Amino acid sequence: MALIVQKFGGTSVKDADRIRNVADIVTKKYQEGNDVVVVVSAQGDTTDDFIAKAAELNPHPSAREMDVLLSAGEQISMSLLAMTIENMGFPAVSLTGWQAGIKTDLNYSSARIRKIDPERVRSLLDRRKIVIVAGFQGISPHNSITTLGRGGSDTTAVALAAALHADLCQIYTDVDGVYTADPRVVKNAVKLDEITYDEMLELATLGAQVLHNRSVEMAKRYNVDLEVISSLTRNPGTKVKEAVSVEKMIINGVACDKHVTRIAVMGIKDEPGMAFKLFGLLAKENISVDIIIQSIGRGDQKDISFTVAEDLGEKTVELLKANQKTLGFQDISMQSGLAKLSIVGAGMASNAGVAAKLFDALASCMINVRMISTSEIKISVIINGDEADRAVKAVHAKFFD
Amino acid sequence: MALIVQKFGGTSVKDADRIRNVADIVTKKYQEGNDVVVVVSAQGDTTDDFIAKAAELNPHPSAREMDVLLSAGEQISMSLLAMTIENMGFPAVSLTGWQAGIKTDLNYSSARIRKIDPERVRSLLDRRKIVIVAGFQGISPHNSITTLGRGGSDTTAVALAAALHADLCQIYTDVDGVYTADPRVVKNAVKLDEITYDEMLELATLGAQVLHNRSVEMAKRYNVDLEVISSLTRNPGTKVKEAVSVEKMIINGVACDKHVTRIAVMGIKDEPGMAFKLFGLLAKENISVDIIIQSIGRGDQKDISFTVAEDLGEKTVELLKANQKTLGFQDISMQSGLAKLSIVGAGMASNAGVAAKLFDALASCMINVRMISTSEIKISVIINGDEADRAVKAVHAKFFD
């Protein structure tokens, strides 16, 4: 008998059939004698519908009211799931974020969970109820409704699992685990049975959209055993944990993020603190910078290139242009339509020749590498977006075939 | 400068245009310097959509989960209205039932408001916010979401007005006030400028669907000045208050409820306590009985006839049949498709001849009266449903033309 937290995303509860499928998974685990907490997202297109409704009335609604609106989405899906479970003859109780004790900070639309008061959930579990909790939402110190931003329901699930000292947190998705590459691109991609938090983190950050990195970070911090698993196939998924038991492969996966923009700032004065000034400015506007390359100074000038997410490209350029005087650069350029291909694996650090193998694979299919970035367990390269799929296939073949 | 509570029903916020119209009404009052609290229902068909979604998954969902689901409806409409008001440049904050301090009892789907903690609403008003509160919902002593049942948003508005000692509670609807008869039936029905709580209560109970009787009862108890007013025409509505200042008409209105079923229980033993037993049984099942007529005993037996709402007819008959032994009656019959026509007016008590005038009007168009019930300020008759419109016209003409 274990305590299991199961999270189901919007696609998994999008219509009556899928909700019945979820109820089936949940009650099976419950019937085996486990205590089960279920975290649900809003149904399929609900969030998009809400956003469209809001946009019609206010092009720039306040984040506070947007959170009130969006959080109604999980309230709908959680009650529908509870009713479905009741209809199968099992006891279910649904709780909103505040009812489940999910306390966040004040940041509407991208709040962070500060703490969870799990008493109510626990007392319901003690009475053998299946507890269904609204994902993605919480309550601010001023008792206003907040939402957690992208990947929020994963975070809710992991945070609840941590607060309840759950034995396992299962993240149900439409894929049946973590693969060595996107199986839609690479036909013979292999599903991993296990992966470490750090490797999963790199993959999450690198555009393998299986788990949001905030939830993986939290799982690592509180040592929550995760499982990424399909709500459709009933096959075992991929376990994410601190250390994995299988003999390590050198690399665990090939990930690709196709929405990368490179910005080059040219002719910056080569003075101490200029890079700090530039990136400090971006940080203040919440612009997250990924790969940074700084050219060797020519005379008293240098160039700095960096990548940002595609949808932040223009905002970044405008911001820098507005501060051209302070930063004292000569020119700025932006290139969109790039992709970042990464290979990830804990075995990489201790294994010479991985980088060589990667560049060999890219070179053999004539793919030009524009930027390179490396860490202990990952190598990333920036390439043209339209060559991304071909590159992923070639790299995967090189390492896994 | 006054404190005004304004309530808008589902039709008044059914789409973007109507929401903008409501925002217009609200901000006008605010701009005049008033403090404004707005109570909203769920948008037009939201509730029906939710009920259909639930029915697909569970034909008999628990009332608790149904309340969780339905209460999402007001959360959607209140945030959309808040955004619209923000877009016009005014400060608005939306609050769910629990956030607004609306504490109810434990009766899911038909909860009663026990008390309101108005601190949060008041502190927002003090900061000159327009406060938008979800109607129809509250929070139980165990912190579960409850809904107030039919007419619940009216009740929320009146209860808030009472708790905040508001100067006026405006109930916006699609009609522009209380009429002497249903204007869809009687062409020359007259709008009343004022009416007393008691008269309004009789009209509400009698099927004039302008205000729910629970809200009128509450307004009477706490002496809240009400106004029934149209959200479309901008004309003054009908004021509902303790005493009205205009010279009294003898009768204030002709109301008609077309969903009446009569149940006749025949051959009950003529013993003390039998009627108590019968109606006690119905009360326990929340079956509300309206007009009761008891025949003079024949020997040791008597007959009891009473009316119930049409949708409770079969349930009532089944219940009584199941208890036939205990109640000791011989036969039971049910007749649906009846209507109750009522005339209401505080002047009636002191004015002889009102009843005679009513029966004259009915007799002159050959309408058969099946049951009669009278009170200080009302006379009701049960007639055939298909004769109801004709009867209303005739009675209205007799008293108002």
Tab-separated table of N, CA, C and O in Angstrom, chain B residues 277-344:
chain	number	residue	atom	x	y	z
B	277	LYS	N	-49.649	14.073	9.890
B	277	LYS	CA	-48.850	12.930	9.456
B	277	LYS	C	-48.521	13.047	7.961
B	277	LYS	O	-47.387	12.875	7.524
B	278	LEU	N	-49.578	13.355	7.181
B	278	LEU	CA	-49.426	13.411	5.728
B	278	LEU	C	-48.457	14.539	5.331
B	278	LEU	O	-47.483	14.306	4.603
B	279	PHE	N	-48.683	15.727	5.843
B	279	PHE	CA	-47.854	16.858	5.401
B	279	PHE	C	-46.471	16.833	6.051
B	279	PHE	O	-45.501	17.337	5.491
B	280	GLY	N	-46.380	16.187	7.216
B	280	GLY	CA	-45.072	15.990	7.849
B	280	GLY	C	-44.185	15.127	6.966
B	280	GLY	O	-43.002	15.406	6.762
B	281	LEU	N	-44.802	14.075	6.422
B	281	LEU	CA	-44.085	13.171	5.518
B	281	LEU	C	-43.562	13.925	4.291
B	281	LEU	O	-42.415	13.761	3.871
B	282	LEU	N	-44.423	14.776	3.727
B	282	LEU	CA	-44.013	15.540	2.541
B	282	LEU	C	-42.912	16.542	2.891
B	282	LEU	O	-41.942	16.714	2.145
B	283	ALA	N	-43.035	17.176	4.036
B	283	ALA	CA	-42.044	18.177	4.433
B	283	ALA	C	-40.677	17.542	4.585
B	283	ALA	O	-39.660	18.119	4.204
B	284	LYS	N	-40.673	16.323	5.137
B	284	LYS	CA	-39.399	15.632	5.349
B	284	LYS	C	-38.675	15.402	4.031
B	284	LYS	O	-37.458	15.344	3.979
B	285	GLU	N	-39.453	15.265	2.945
B	285	GLU	CA	-38.849	15.058	1.626
B	285	GLU	C	-38.729	16.371	0.851
B	285	GLU	O	-38.556	16.370	-0.364
B	286	ASN	N	-38.849	17.485	1.567
B	286	ASN	CA	-38.718	18.796	0.938
B	286	ASN	C	-39.740	19.057	-0.158
B	286	ASN	O	-39.441	19.753	-1.126
B	287	ILE	N	-40.911	18.458	-0.028
B	287	ILE	CA	-41.976	18.735	-0.993
B	287	ILE	C	-42.835	19.855	-0.427
B	287	ILE	O	-43.432	19.722	0.635
B	288	SER	N	-42.839	20.939	-1.152
B	288	SER	CA	-43.523	22.126	-0.689
B	288	SER	C	-44.955	22.100	-1.187
B	288	SER	O	-45.212	21.984	-2.386
B	289	VAL	N	-45.891	22.172	-0.259
B	289	VAL	CA	-47.309	22.091	-0.603
B	289	VAL	C	-47.868	23.505	-0.632
B	289	VAL	O	-47.520	24.332	0.199
B	290	ASP	N	-48.720	23.782	-1.597
B	290	ASP	CA	-49.259	25.133	-1.682
B	290	ASP	C	-50.686	25.165	-1.125
B	290	ASP	O	-50.894	25.125	0.090
B	291	ILE	N	-51.661	25.198	-1.987
B	291	ILE	CA	-53.045	25.297	-1.520
B	291	ILE	C	-53.523	23.947	-0.982
B	291	ILE	O	-53.276	22.908	-1.596
B	292	ILE	N	-54.180	23.975	0.167
B	292	ILE	CA	-54.722	22.737	0.751
B	292	ILE	C	-56.221	22.913	0.948
B	292	ILE	O	-56.672	23.935	1.464
B	293	ILE	N	-56.946	21.907	0.529
B	293	ILE	CA	-58.385	21.942	0.806
B	293	ILE	C	-58.796	20.620	1.426
B	293	ILE	O	-58.431	19.549	0.932
B	294	GLN	N	-59.496	20.699	2.537
B	294	GLN	CA	-59.900	19.491	3.225
B	294	GLN	C	-61.419	19.428	3.203
B	294	GLN	O	-62.087	20.390	3.562
B	295	SER	N	-61.907	18.303	2.766
B	295	SER	CA	-63.371	18.198	2.667
B	295	SER	C	-63.965	17.969	4.056
B	295	SER	O	-63.298	17.461	4.951
B	296	ILE	N	-65.202	18.317	4.201
B	296	ILE	CA	-65.918	18.003	5.434
B	296	ILE	C	-66.040	16.485	5.510
B	296	ILE	O	-66.298	15.814	4.503
B	297	GLY	N	-65.802	15.953	6.677
B	297	GLY	CA	-65.837	14.495	6.820
B	297	GLY	C	-67.189	13.891	6.488
B	297	GLY	O	-68.238	14.467	6.773
B	298	ARG	N	-67.139	12.720	5.804
B	298	ARG	CA	-68.361	11.936	5.580
B	298	ARG	C	-68.222	10.702	6.462
B	298	ARG	O	-67.409	9.831	6.181
B	299	GLY	N	-68.993	10.629	7.474
B	299	GLY	CA	-68.816	9.514	8.398
B	299	GLY	C	-67.464	9.635	9.067
B	299	GLY	O	-67.112	10.695	9.589
B	300	ASP	N	-66.630	8.570	8.977
B	300	ASP	CA	-65.326	8.631	9.635
B	300	ASP	C	-64.206	8.877	8.623
B	300	ASP	O	-63.065	8.581	8.879
B	301	GLN	N	-64.553	9.398	7.451
B	301	GLN	CA	-63.538	9.631	6.425
B	301	GLN	C	-63.552	11.062	5.919
B	301	GLN	O	-64.568	11.745	6.020
B	302	LYS	N	-62.430	11.495	5.372
B	302	LYS	CA	-62.418	12.789	4.715
B	302	LYS	C	-61.463	12.739	3.524
B	302	LYS	O	-60.701	11.784	3.369
B	303	ASP	N	-61.505	13.755	2.661
B	303	ASP	CA	-60.591	13.856	1.520
B	303	ASP	C	-59.713	15.090	1.716
B	303	ASP	O	-60.176	16.111	2.220
B	304	ILE	N	-58.468	14.971	1.309
B	304	ILE	CA	-57.575	16.139	1.343
B	304	ILE	C	-57.021	16.354	-0.060
B	304	ILE	O	-56.482	15.418	-0.665
B	305	SER	N	-57.171	17.557	-0.593
B	305	SER	CA	-56.549	17.894	-1.882
B	305	SER	C	-55.522	18.990	-1.637
B	305	SER	O	-55.723	19.860	-0.797
B	306	PHE	N	-54.457	18.932	-2.377
B	306	PHE	CA	-53.459	20.001	-2.257
B	306	PHE	C	-52.715	20.129	-3.575
B	306	PHE	O	-52.747	19.228	-4.420
B	307	THR	N	-52.058	21.260	-3.748
B	307	THR	CA	-51.297	21.458	-4.978
B	307	THR	C	-49.797	21.453	-4.675
B	307	THR	O	-49.369	21.855	-3.594
B	308	VAL	N	-49.027	20.964	-5.660
B	308	VAL	CA	-47.567	21.007	-5.595
B	308	VAL	C	-47.055	21.473	-6.960
B	308	VAL	O	-47.813	21.492	-7.939
B	309	ALA	N	-45.805	21.850	-7.020
B	309	ALA	CA	-45.206	22.207	-8.299
B	309	ALA	C	-45.231	20.981	-9.205
B	309	ALA	O	-45.068	19.849	-8.742
B	310	GLU	N	-45.452	21.247	-10.499
B	310	GLU	CA	-45.640	20.164	-11.458
B	310	GLU	C	-44.540	19.100	-11.395
B	310	GLU	O	-44.809	17.907	-11.446
B	311	ASP	N	-43.284	19.545	-11.249
B	311	ASP	CA	-42.184	18.574	-11.304
B	311	ASP	C	-42.092	17.715	-10.042
B	311	ASP	O	-41.277	16.803	-9.966
B	312	LEU	N	-42.880	18.026	-9.048
B	312	LEU	CA	-42.867	17.211	-7.835
B	312	LEU	C	-44.059	16.264	-7.755
B	312	LEU	O	-44.162	15.456	-6.828
B	313	GLY	N	-44.945	16.339	-8.754
B	313	GLY	CA	-46.190	15.582	-8.703
B	313	GLY	C	-45.983	14.086	-8.538
B	313	GLY	O	-46.462	13.472	-7.578
B	314	GLU	N	-45.226	13.493	-9.466
B	314	GLU	CA	-45.093	12.032	-9.432
B	314	GLU	C	-44.368	11.558	-8.186
B	314	GLU	O	-44.740	10.557	-7.577
B	315	LYS	N	-43.352	12.307	-7.799
B	315	LYS	CA	-42.604	11.957	-6.590
B	315	LYS	C	-43.544	11.926	-5.380
B	315	LYS	O	-43.469	11.037	-4.538
B	316	THR	N	-44.430	12.923	-5.335
B	316	THR	CA	-45.352	13.030	-4.210
B	316	THR	C	-46.299	11.839	-4.161
B	316	THR	O	-46.514	11.231	-3.103
B	317	VAL	N	-46.855	11.490	-5.325
B	317	VAL	CA	-47.795	10.368	-5.376
B	317	VAL	C	-47.100	9.072	-4.971
B	317	VAL	O	-47.610	8.289	-4.160
B	318	GLU	N	-45.887	8.860	-5.502
B	318	GLU	CA	-45.141	7.648	-5.143
B	318	GLU	C	-44.913	7.565	-3.644
B	318	GLU	O	-45.073	6.516	-3.017
B	319	LEU	N	-44.494	8.701	-3.091
B	319	LEU	CA	-44.197	8.745	-1.663
B	319	LEU	C	-45.434	8.387	-0.836
B	319	LEU	O	-45.378	7.597	0.109
B	320	LEU	N	-46.566	8.964	-1.226
B	320	LEU	CA	-47.789	8.714	-0.465
B	320	LEU	C	-48.242	7.264	-0.623
B	320	LEU	O	-48.645	6.613	0.341
B	321	LYS	N	-48.145	6.751	-1.860
B	321	LYS	CA	-48.528	5.350	-2.081
B	321	LYS	C	-47.685	4.419	-1.224
B	321	LYS	O	-48.175	3.444	-0.663
B	322	ALA	N	-46.392	4.722	-1.127
B	322	ALA	CA	-45.486	3.884	-0.340
B	322	ALA	C	-45.867	3.904	1.141
B	322	ALA	O	-45.503	3.011	1.894
B	323	ASN	N	-46.597	4.952	1.544
B	323	ASN	CA	-46.987	5.062	2.947
B	323	ASN	C	-48.502	4.911	3.131
B	323	ASN	O	-49.064	5.371	4.125
B	324	GLN	N	-49.124	4.258	2.161
B	324	GLN	CA	-50.588	4.153	2.183
B	324	GLN	C	-51.086	3.499	3.467
B	324	GLN	O	-52.067	3.931	4.053
B	325	LYS	N	-50.368	2.461	3.914
B	325	LYS	CA	-50.783	1.744	5.125
B	325	LYS	C	-50.789	2.663	6.332
B	325	LYS	O	-51.770	2.746	7.068
B	326	THR	N	-49.687	3.326	6.553
B	326	THR	CA	-49.552	4.200	7.716
B	326	THR	C	-50.581	5.313	7.685
B	326	THR	O	-51.170	5.657	8.710
B	327	LEU	N	-50.773	5.897	6.483
B	327	LEU	CA	-51.705	7.016	6.387
B	327	LEU	C	-53.155	6.525	6.335
B	327	LEU	O	-54.079	7.254	6.663
B	328	GLY	N	-53.312	5.322	5.901
B	328	GLY	CA	-54.631	4.711	5.892
B	328	GLY	C	-55.649	5.374	4.977
B	328	GLY	O	-56.811	5.505	5.348
B	329	PHE	N	-55.242	5.788	3.784
B	329	PHE	CA	-56.226	6.359	2.859
B	329	PHE	C	-56.664	5.291	1.859
B	329	PHE	O	-56.029	4.237	1.743
B	330	GLN	N	-57.733	5.577	1.128
B	330	GLN	CA	-58.254	4.564	0.215
B	330	GLN	C	-57.762	4.748	-1.208
B	330	GLN	O	-57.471	3.785	-1.893
B	331	ASP	N	-57.667	6.009	-1.647
B	331	ASP	CA	-57.340	6.216	-3.056
B	331	ASP	C	-56.561	7.527	-3.191
B	331	ASP	O	-56.635	8.402	-2.326
B	332	ILE	N	-55.828	7.640	-4.298
B	332	ILE	CA	-55.079	8.873	-4.541
B	332	ILE	C	-55.178	9.187	-6.019
B	332	ILE	O	-55.159	8.269	-6.864
B	333	SER	N	-55.300	10.460	-6.375
B	333	SER	CA	-55.311	10.813	-7.794
B	333	SER	C	-54.500	12.086	-8.006
B	333	SER	O	-54.285	12.863	-7.071
B	334	MET	N	-54.036	12.255	-9.218
B	334	MET	CA	-53.184	13.400	-9.530
B	334	MET	C	-53.699	14.057	-10.807
B	334	MET	O	-54.055	13.365	-11.761
B	335	GLN	N	-53.739	15.366	-10.815
B	335	GLN	CA	-54.102	16.071	-12.044
B	335	GLN	C	-53.074	17.158	-12.345
B	335	GLN	O	-52.895	18.104	-11.557
B	336	SER	N	-52.427	17.013	-13.492
B	336	SER	CA	-51.418	18.002	-13.897
B	336	SER	C	-52.037	19.002	-14.854
B	336	SER	O	-53.217	18.929	-15.167
B	337	GLY	N	-51.227	19.940	-15.329
B	337	GLY	CA	-51.690	20.886	-16.338
B	337	GLY	C	-52.628	21.928	-15.777
B	337	GLY	O	-53.443	22.492	-16.504
B	338	LEU	N	-52.505	22.202	-14.490
B	338	LEU	CA	-53.341	23.244	-13.902
B	338	LEU	C	-52.558	24.533	-13.764
B	338	LEU	O	-51.336	24.555	-13.909
B	339	ALA	N	-53.261	25.606	-13.495
B	339	ALA	CA	-52.598	26.892	-13.305
B	339	ALA	C	-53.183	27.565	-12.073
B	339	ALA	O	-54.338	27.322	-11.709
B	340	LYS	N	-52.353	28.373	-11.430
B	340	LYS	CA	-52.842	29.140	-10.295
B	340	LYS	C	-52.821	30.612	-10.667
B	340	LYS	O	-51.765	31.170	-10.967
B	341	LEU	N	-53.985	31.225	-10.679
B	341	LEU	CA	-54.077	32.650	-10.967
B	341	LEU	C	-54.301	33.367	-9.641
B	341	LEU	O	-55.104	32.933	-8.816
B	342	SER	N	-53.553	34.441	-9.423
B	342	SER	CA	-53.676	35.145	-8.153
B	342	SER	C	-53.763	36.639	-8.384
B	342	SER	O	-53.144	37.177	-9.293
B	343	ILE	N	-54.532	37.297	-7.535
B	343	ILE	CA	-54.490	38.757	-7.506
B	343	ILE	C	-53.937	39.159	-6.149
B	343	ILE	O	-54.215	38.531	-5.128
B	344	VAL	N	-53.075	40.175	-6.174
B	344	VAL	CA	-52.325	40.551	-4.987
B	344	VAL	C	-52.476	42.046	-4.758
B	344	VAL	O	-52.413	42.834	-5.694
